[in-house]
Amino acid sequence: MRERIARLKKEMLDEKRFLSVEQAKIIHRVHRERREEPVSLRRAYALAAAFDEIEICIKEGELIVGNRTCGVRSGVVFPECGIAWLEDELDSLPVRSQDPFLVRPEDADYIKKTLLPQWKEKALESRIHQKIGQEEEQISSVVKTNQKGRGQGHIIPDIRKWLEVGPAGLLQEAKERMKKPGISQVQREFYQGVTISLQGVLRFYERYASLADDLYQKQVNSPYREDFRTVALICRELSYETALELTEAFFLKFNQIVCMRSGIEARYFAGFPIGFNLVVGGRNARGQVLENKLSFLFLEAQRELHLPQPNLSARLCTESSQEFLSACTDGIAKGGGLPQLFNDEGIIPALERAGLSRSDAADYGIVGCVELAGCGNMLGWSNASMFNVVKVLELTLNHGSCLLTGKQLGLDLGGLDTYKSFEELEEALKKQQSYFVKKMVENHVVVDRMHGTYLSTPLLSSVVKGCMEKGLDVTKGGAVYNSSGMQFVQVANLIDSLQALKEMVFSGRIEGGVFLRQLRENWPDEELRGRVRGLSKKYGNDIEEVDTLANKWIALFGKELEQYRNARDGRFHVGLYTVSSHVPMGENVGATCDGRRSGEPLADGGISACGGCDRNGPTAMLKSASALDFECIANGTLLNMKFSPSIFREERSRERFYGLLRSFVELGIQHVQFNVVDKEELLDAQRRPENYGNLLIRVAGYTAYFTALDRKLQNEIIRRTECVI
Amino acid sequence: MEHTGLVFNIQKFCIHDGPGIRTTVFLKGCPLKCRWCANPESQLEKSQLMLDRRKCVRCHRCVAACPNGGIRPDSKTGYPVFDRELCQSCGSCVNACLGNGEKALTMEGQRMTAGEVLKEVLKDEVFYKSSGGGVTFSGGEPLKQMDFIKPIAKELRKRGIHTACETAGYVTEEEMKEAVSCMDLFLFDMKHYNGEKHLEGTEAEQENILNNLSLILDSGCKVISRIPVIPGFNNEEADAHGFGRLLKSLGLREVHLLPFHQFGEGKYEQLGITYQMAGIPSMKPEELTGMKEIMEQYVERVQIGG
């Protein structure tokens, strides 16, 4: 790593993070000034005004310029999305344990006196709350409806087009389309919005250009003075070293833009990941392997910089070269879980089945954490909702009533004390699931539709295929593909619980009523709990009976969703990941039949086993995962594995790791990511966090600094099974 | 495939017992009595109870559960004491055991048919194929249960899966011939180069072992020799020369030096047997560098660790 990058990295990490209301002020003003205009135009004008007005700067030595604020890693407030949380949390924001942000007193004042009173009721989040707040509350312990207080992201723009025609070319296209006879009012408004936004972009570029000129004139003594003039030259004649430096500068940029979240959200998405995704490797629809110098450059830049962003993914396929596998392994061995690995053999067929064309499926990329999306043509609304099926089982076992509060939350279809057979229980669970799926879908449709009404995104729409052609904003269904992703959480707990019931209750060893009392009273009988925990048939151990049951319930969830369409007339895709929400979602669930106590975290990842239950090593875990029918899972899955660093030290054991990766590909598992760290090291980091400031860890579909994580999440990561050799 | 064997562990993702990713099947029963043995639970050819005191909450459920009255609480410590003569390996005490969430009592060794073992090891076939791995039989002395492992190994070979065994070679000529007919690789344990010292350390004659080793080498099977390096027994410079000369005369080309470790110490206590090597510190791999250098004068490949 060159001195320049090292210095920029250090400056970035050392700079204090502030909340920023700079853009909020502009948004507030423009929306007032233009209150007669339609919402979509107001948003376009507000964005353009931000391009014109936000303070810009170029740091000495910076090679890639541009940010949302002058300060790096600022928490930008968007009042039209959702700011109610700031009312309660403004004072604690600088001191909270998870992802704190400093707040300048004048900004706090502005938020309290202007933004909150003016925007609280008008923000998307409040509008959604007014509309479905009650329904949401009712099902909140089972369903977490997402994307209510922010733009929903999870989309890959058509980068090829942006690079080919640029904003000027897009602007011309929008203007031409606007002139076409017979276009509707909605279409006209859309093209207007696109035009306003793109004009803003062009002016924004120009502002940076003049600033660079300026700095060149003024900074006569800077050792970096020539950079401003030589960037163009570098781009024409890149040597490997300069290309690496430029890539690293690019990677630094990804870490300068963060997402400030409410306290509760920060626990679900700890470490403020914004999810800039880069993908290398894989195979295109013509069967060509996609590995080139840039793939290796990206892997090397990640290894050298060792920062949490970008979320670097590598696509593996049967034809992946040994060199590529080895470069990925070098990155993984460093710890921090990057690159995470995706498998074309498991993913491309799933996306084709979900309706993507052959070439679009082969061209897939990653959004958010581990979610799958077409490139530049799809709004997959990947993180639409989390469906807590473990809670659904709880309600099914307890006459529809919550074990934690005693409230009647679901249908009373009987209980563990009344079901006569395992089949009867499964029947009831199916009904209960169907009841909550319907409600979840209804709520999501409202949220989805409200985004279309209040949160149009003209600039983004200009680079998503289908929008320009249809003259329709991406939030209204302009994209070619329009799905929504529903997460089934968490298969391991569900299956271990069902299996325990099968073996303990429905085999006649224990009466249902007695078992139910254990759940209600949070496992007072330690002996019985020990027996349940000691059962050998658990998910993650390559046991056919168990894995078949897992598959069955995922398929049932998918089938349930098949009957619905979302607000953009798209299908619902099943996802199997939790980000880090298995911890707070676990708090919602009482004692479970697998011996888990009330409030403890659910299994991590998405298709991982319950912590410590995968007793037969990594091959058995992979075999269990491979038993799932990935063709029916198009939204993304997440498998966490933890290895001790020793495996990567010697070439002869590294070779075994390559074998493991090749098998992962052959087994058709969609995703896996590795934490490479000793348990002792993590425990020590808890005791002496000051020594571990840069210990990166893979949390879920993203990477964060271990010491910055909530204690509960830290403990959960330590508990995950480690594969030692 | 109806032959049964006494198996005490089937461990997956083993990466030190031969090439690639392997599953190692551990069999109970060993004719040698090495005082440094790291798997004391492998020695007897019968199921054995193990008690992990760290997990025992002294609830005495096991005492009540034993149908033969073979368990009583120790009058001082309260931990259960076992009359191993009375134990019929029925497992009642293990079922009753509460432990601290994990059971303190376990029964080491269960009878399995060759078919059952085959089914289990085939689960990882994809990993063997992608890594050039396979199945290793270890113990105990696996070749003492040749009737049991031969059909498994034959079937594996038929499917193109690599087979290996870890043996000390103290078996009959017949048994060794059978092994040669179904194993691709022998990981051959050598405790000493000197016959007297060998007898002293293992209570077994070396002659028979060396004859068997020659038998394997003559057959053309691949052999890697493994030497557990034990402080005070075979870790001197002179020992390195001694081993080197012996290996060279036999024509062995690869040897692994395994540093003495204490991972087995706790298991002696759990089994209720005395451990003669208690308190002797484990060796670090780098302590074997000197030996390695000497032996490289005699043998083509010398590696520290498996």
Short mmCIF file of C-alpha atoms in Angstrom, two decimals, chain B residues 25-281:
data_model
loop_
_atom_site.label_atom_id
_atom_site.label_comp_id
_atom_site.label_asym_id
_atom_site.label_seq_id
_atom_site.Cartn_x
_atom_site.Cartn_y
_atom_site.Cartn_z
CA VAL B 25 -12.92 -44.06 11.36
CA PHE B 26 -11.49 -44.81 14.80
CA LEU B 27 -11.68 -48.41 15.99
CA LYS B 28 -11.29 -49.63 19.54
CA GLY B 29 -8.74 -52.16 20.70
CA CYS B 30 -4.94 -52.04 20.52
CA PRO B 31 -2.33 -54.75 21.19
CA LEU B 32 0.35 -52.18 22.07
CA LYS B 33 0.62 -50.48 25.44
CA CYS B 34 2.44 -47.24 24.78
CA ARG B 35 2.72 -45.18 27.93
CA TRP B 36 2.30 -41.90 25.97
CA CYS B 37 -0.85 -43.05 24.19
CA ALA B 38 -2.98 -39.98 23.39
CA ASN B 39 -6.15 -41.98 22.80
CA PRO B 40 -6.46 -44.13 25.92
CA GLU B 41 -10.12 -44.77 25.11
CA SER B 42 -8.92 -46.69 22.06
CA GLN B 43 -6.98 -49.31 23.97
CA LEU B 44 -9.60 -51.78 25.20
CA GLU B 45 -11.70 -53.73 22.79
CA LYS B 46 -14.92 -53.04 24.68
CA SER B 47 -17.16 -50.04 25.30
CA GLN B 48 -16.00 -47.85 28.15
CA LEU B 49 -17.52 -45.20 30.32
CA MET B 50 -15.89 -41.80 30.49
CA LEU B 51 -16.67 -39.18 33.12
CA ASP B 52 -15.82 -35.53 32.52
CA ARG B 53 -15.72 -34.05 36.01
CA ARG B 54 -15.92 -30.49 34.71
CA LYS B 55 -19.42 -31.25 33.51
CA CYS B 56 -20.50 -33.42 36.46
CA VAL B 57 -22.90 -31.72 38.90
CA ARG B 58 -22.81 -34.68 41.30
CA CYS B 59 -26.53 -35.30 41.03
CA HIS B 60 -25.98 -39.07 41.40
CA ARG B 61 -28.68 -39.95 38.91
CA CYS B 62 -26.18 -42.38 37.40
CA VAL B 63 -25.82 -44.14 40.75
CA ALA B 64 -29.53 -44.85 40.84
CA ALA B 65 -29.69 -45.76 37.17
CA CYS B 66 -27.07 -48.54 37.10
CA PRO B 67 -28.88 -51.90 37.03
CA ASN B 68 -25.78 -53.70 38.32
CA GLY B 69 -25.11 -51.45 41.28
CA GLY B 70 -21.75 -50.63 39.79
CA ILE B 71 -21.67 -46.93 40.61
CA ARG B 72 -21.29 -45.24 44.00
CA PRO B 73 -20.52 -41.66 44.99
CA ASP B 74 -17.05 -41.02 46.38
CA SER B 75 -17.35 -40.34 50.08
CA LYS B 76 -15.03 -37.33 49.92
CA THR B 77 -15.51 -35.67 46.57
CA GLY B 78 -19.05 -36.79 45.76
CA TYR B 79 -18.08 -37.69 42.18
CA PRO B 80 -19.31 -41.10 41.00
CA VAL B 81 -16.86 -43.98 41.18
CA PHE B 82 -17.31 -46.91 38.78
CA ASP B 83 -16.76 -50.60 39.33
CA ARG B 84 -15.65 -51.28 35.79
CA GLU B 85 -15.84 -55.05 36.31
CA LEU B 86 -19.58 -54.80 36.83
CA CYS B 87 -20.20 -52.51 33.86
CA GLN B 88 -22.14 -54.20 31.05
CA SER B 89 -21.97 -51.08 28.84
CA CYS B 90 -25.76 -50.82 28.85
CA GLY B 91 -25.71 -47.02 28.81
CA SER B 92 -28.41 -46.49 31.48
CA CYS B 93 -26.14 -44.16 33.44
CA VAL B 94 -25.37 -42.10 30.33
CA ASN B 95 -29.07 -41.68 29.65
CA ALA B 96 -29.66 -40.54 33.22
CA CYS B 97 -26.74 -38.14 33.27
CA LEU B 98 -27.72 -34.51 33.62
CA GLY B 99 -24.40 -32.72 33.38
CA ASN B 100 -24.10 -28.97 33.25
CA GLY B 101 -26.13 -28.81 30.05
CA GLU B 102 -23.77 -31.20 28.36
CA LYS B 103 -23.54 -34.76 29.58
CA ALA B 104 -20.65 -35.57 31.89
CA LEU B 105 -20.88 -39.30 31.11
CA THR B 106 -20.27 -40.75 27.69
CA MET B 107 -19.98 -44.30 26.43
CA GLU B 108 -16.97 -44.67 24.21
CA GLY B 109 -17.29 -47.31 21.52
CA GLN B 110 -20.37 -48.59 19.78
CA ARG B 111 -20.93 -51.66 17.66
CA MET B 112 -21.61 -50.74 14.06
CA THR B 113 -22.02 -52.85 10.96
CA ALA B 114 -19.74 -52.33 7.99
CA GLY B 115 -22.79 -51.18 6.03
CA GLU B 116 -23.57 -48.47 8.59
CA VAL B 117 -20.00 -47.18 8.54
CA LEU B 118 -19.92 -47.23 4.75
CA LYS B 119 -23.12 -45.21 4.57
CA GLU B 120 -21.73 -42.62 6.96
CA VAL B 121 -18.37 -42.19 5.24
CA LEU B 122 -19.93 -41.98 1.79
CA LYS B 123 -21.78 -38.84 2.84
CA ASP B 124 -18.63 -36.85 2.15
CA GLU B 125 -17.86 -38.41 -1.22
CA VAL B 126 -18.06 -35.05 -3.00
CA PHE B 127 -15.33 -33.66 -0.74
CA TYR B 128 -13.03 -36.66 -1.30
CA LYS B 129 -13.35 -36.26 -5.04
CA SER B 130 -12.74 -32.51 -5.08
CA SER B 131 -9.71 -32.68 -2.82
CA GLY B 132 -8.15 -36.05 -3.66
CA GLY B 133 -9.11 -37.26 -0.21
CA GLY B 134 -10.76 -40.40 1.11
CA VAL B 135 -11.20 -42.54 4.19
CA THR B 136 -8.63 -43.42 6.86
CA PHE B 137 -9.01 -46.23 9.36
CA SER B 138 -7.35 -45.50 12.65
CA GLY B 139 -7.58 -46.66 16.23
CA GLY B 140 -6.60 -48.43 18.30
CA GLU B 141 -5.21 -50.88 15.84
CA PRO B 142 -7.66 -50.97 12.92
CA LEU B 143 -6.05 -54.00 11.29
CA LYS B 144 -7.13 -56.09 14.29
CA GLN B 145 -10.67 -55.77 12.90
CA MET B 146 -9.83 -56.71 9.33
CA ASP B 147 -13.09 -58.65 8.73
CA PHE B 148 -14.93 -55.47 9.50
CA ILE B 149 -12.93 -52.91 7.56
CA LYS B 150 -12.05 -54.96 4.50
CA PRO B 151 -15.52 -54.91 2.90
CA ILE B 152 -15.76 -51.18 3.58
CA ALA B 153 -12.38 -50.42 2.05
CA LYS B 154 -13.05 -52.66 -0.96
CA GLU B 155 -16.31 -50.90 -1.66
CA LEU B 156 -14.65 -47.48 -1.33
CA ARG B 157 -11.92 -48.46 -3.75
CA LYS B 158 -14.52 -49.71 -6.20
CA ARG B 159 -15.97 -46.20 -6.17
CA GLY B 160 -12.59 -44.65 -6.78
CA ILE B 161 -12.18 -43.36 -3.22
CA HIS B 162 -8.73 -43.37 -1.67
CA THR B 163 -8.24 -45.63 1.37
CA ALA B 164 -5.64 -45.39 4.10
CA CYS B 165 -4.98 -46.91 7.48
CA GLU B 166 -2.99 -45.82 10.45
CA THR B 167 -1.35 -48.88 11.90
CA ALA B 168 1.40 -49.84 14.30
CA GLY B 169 1.86 -53.05 12.33
CA TYR B 170 1.61 -55.39 15.35
CA VAL B 171 -0.77 -57.84 13.68
CA THR B 172 -0.54 -61.26 12.07
CA GLU B 173 0.90 -61.77 8.62
CA GLU B 174 -2.57 -62.83 7.44
CA GLU B 175 -4.12 -59.60 8.66
CA MET B 176 -1.43 -57.54 7.00
CA LYS B 177 -1.91 -59.33 3.69
CA GLU B 178 -5.61 -58.58 3.84
CA ALA B 179 -4.83 -54.91 4.51
CA VAL B 180 -2.43 -54.73 1.59
CA SER B 181 -5.23 -55.97 -0.65
CA CYS B 182 -7.52 -53.02 0.12
CA MET B 183 -5.45 -50.00 1.27
CA ASP B 184 -3.86 -47.34 -0.94
CA LEU B 185 -1.74 -45.84 1.80
CA PHE B 186 -0.27 -47.01 5.08
CA LEU B 187 0.52 -44.47 7.77
CA PHE B 188 2.89 -46.71 9.64
CA ASP B 189 3.65 -45.79 13.26
CA MET B 190 7.21 -46.48 14.37
CA LYS B 191 7.95 -46.06 18.04
CA HIS B 192 11.61 -47.00 18.11
CA TYR B 193 14.45 -48.29 15.96
CA ASN B 194 15.89 -50.43 18.73
CA GLY B 195 14.14 -53.70 19.58
CA GLU B 196 14.75 -53.57 23.34
CA LYS B 197 13.66 -49.99 23.69
CA HIS B 198 10.62 -50.81 21.60
CA LEU B 199 9.62 -53.59 23.94
CA GLU B 200 10.16 -51.33 26.94
CA GLY B 201 8.02 -48.51 25.55
CA THR B 202 5.17 -50.54 24.04
CA GLU B 203 5.31 -53.99 25.61
CA ALA B 204 5.51 -55.44 22.11
CA GLU B 205 8.25 -57.17 20.09
CA GLN B 206 9.47 -55.22 17.12
CA GLU B 207 10.44 -58.13 14.90
CA ASN B 208 6.91 -58.96 13.84
CA ILE B 209 6.26 -55.29 13.11
CA LEU B 210 9.29 -54.93 10.86
CA ASN B 211 8.37 -58.10 9.01
CA ASN B 212 4.95 -56.68 8.32
CA LEU B 213 6.43 -53.39 7.17
CA SER B 214 8.63 -55.26 4.70
CA LEU B 215 5.58 -57.13 3.52
CA ILE B 216 3.81 -53.87 2.68
CA LEU B 217 6.85 -52.36 1.01
CA ASP B 218 7.38 -55.49 -1.08
CA SER B 219 3.80 -55.29 -2.29
CA GLY B 220 4.48 -51.82 -3.69
CA CYS B 221 1.88 -50.04 -1.50
CA LYS B 222 2.65 -46.48 -0.50
CA VAL B 223 3.92 -46.12 3.07
CA ILE B 224 4.49 -43.00 5.12
CA SER B 225 6.26 -43.66 8.38
CA ARG B 226 5.12 -41.74 11.44
CA ILE B 227 7.21 -41.33 14.53
CA PRO B 228 5.65 -40.04 17.74
CA VAL B 229 8.56 -38.13 19.22
CA ILE B 230 8.48 -38.75 22.97
CA PRO B 231 10.71 -36.86 25.39
CA GLY B 232 13.13 -39.19 27.15
CA PHE B 233 12.29 -42.09 24.86
CA ASN B 234 13.25 -41.29 21.29
CA ASN B 235 14.00 -37.58 20.96
CA GLU B 236 17.82 -37.47 21.08
CA GLU B 237 20.17 -36.78 18.19
CA ALA B 238 21.31 -40.38 18.34
CA ASP B 239 17.68 -41.46 17.96
CA ALA B 240 17.35 -39.38 14.82
CA HIS B 241 20.35 -41.17 13.34
CA GLY B 242 19.01 -44.54 14.50
CA PHE B 243 15.61 -43.98 12.94
CA GLY B 244 17.24 -42.57 9.82
CA ARG B 245 19.41 -45.64 9.31
CA LEU B 246 16.50 -48.01 9.86
CA LEU B 247 14.17 -46.17 7.50
CA LYS B 248 16.84 -45.95 4.84
CA SER B 249 17.63 -49.66 5.07
CA LEU B 250 13.95 -50.44 4.62
CA GLY B 251 13.71 -48.11 1.67
CA LEU B 252 11.15 -45.72 3.21
CA ARG B 253 11.02 -42.34 1.50
CA GLU B 254 8.69 -40.26 3.62
CA VAL B 255 8.43 -39.79 7.37
CA HIS B 256 6.31 -37.55 9.60
CA LEU B 257 7.60 -36.55 13.01
CA LEU B 258 4.71 -36.07 15.43
CA PRO B 259 5.61 -33.94 18.45
CA PHE B 260 4.49 -35.37 21.81
CA HIS B 261 1.35 -33.64 23.07
CA GLN B 262 -0.86 -33.74 26.12
CA PHE B 263 -4.31 -33.60 24.47
CA GLY B 264 -4.98 -37.08 25.86
CA GLU B 265 -4.23 -36.26 29.50
CA GLY B 266 -7.80 -35.46 30.51
CA LYS B 267 -9.08 -38.65 28.99
CA TYR B 268 -7.02 -40.83 31.37
CA GLU B 269 -8.70 -39.18 34.31
CA GLN B 270 -12.10 -39.57 32.68
CA LEU B 271 -11.47 -43.28 32.16
CA GLY B 272 -10.12 -43.73 35.65
CA ILE B 273 -6.68 -44.97 34.58
CA THR B 274 -3.27 -43.73 35.66
CA TYR B 275 -1.23 -41.76 33.19
CA GLN B 276 2.50 -42.27 33.27
CA MET B 277 3.31 -39.15 31.28
CA ALA B 278 1.38 -36.73 33.50
CA GLY B 279 2.94 -33.32 33.83
CA ILE B 280 5.50 -33.72 31.05
CA PRO B 281 5.26 -30.65 28.85
#
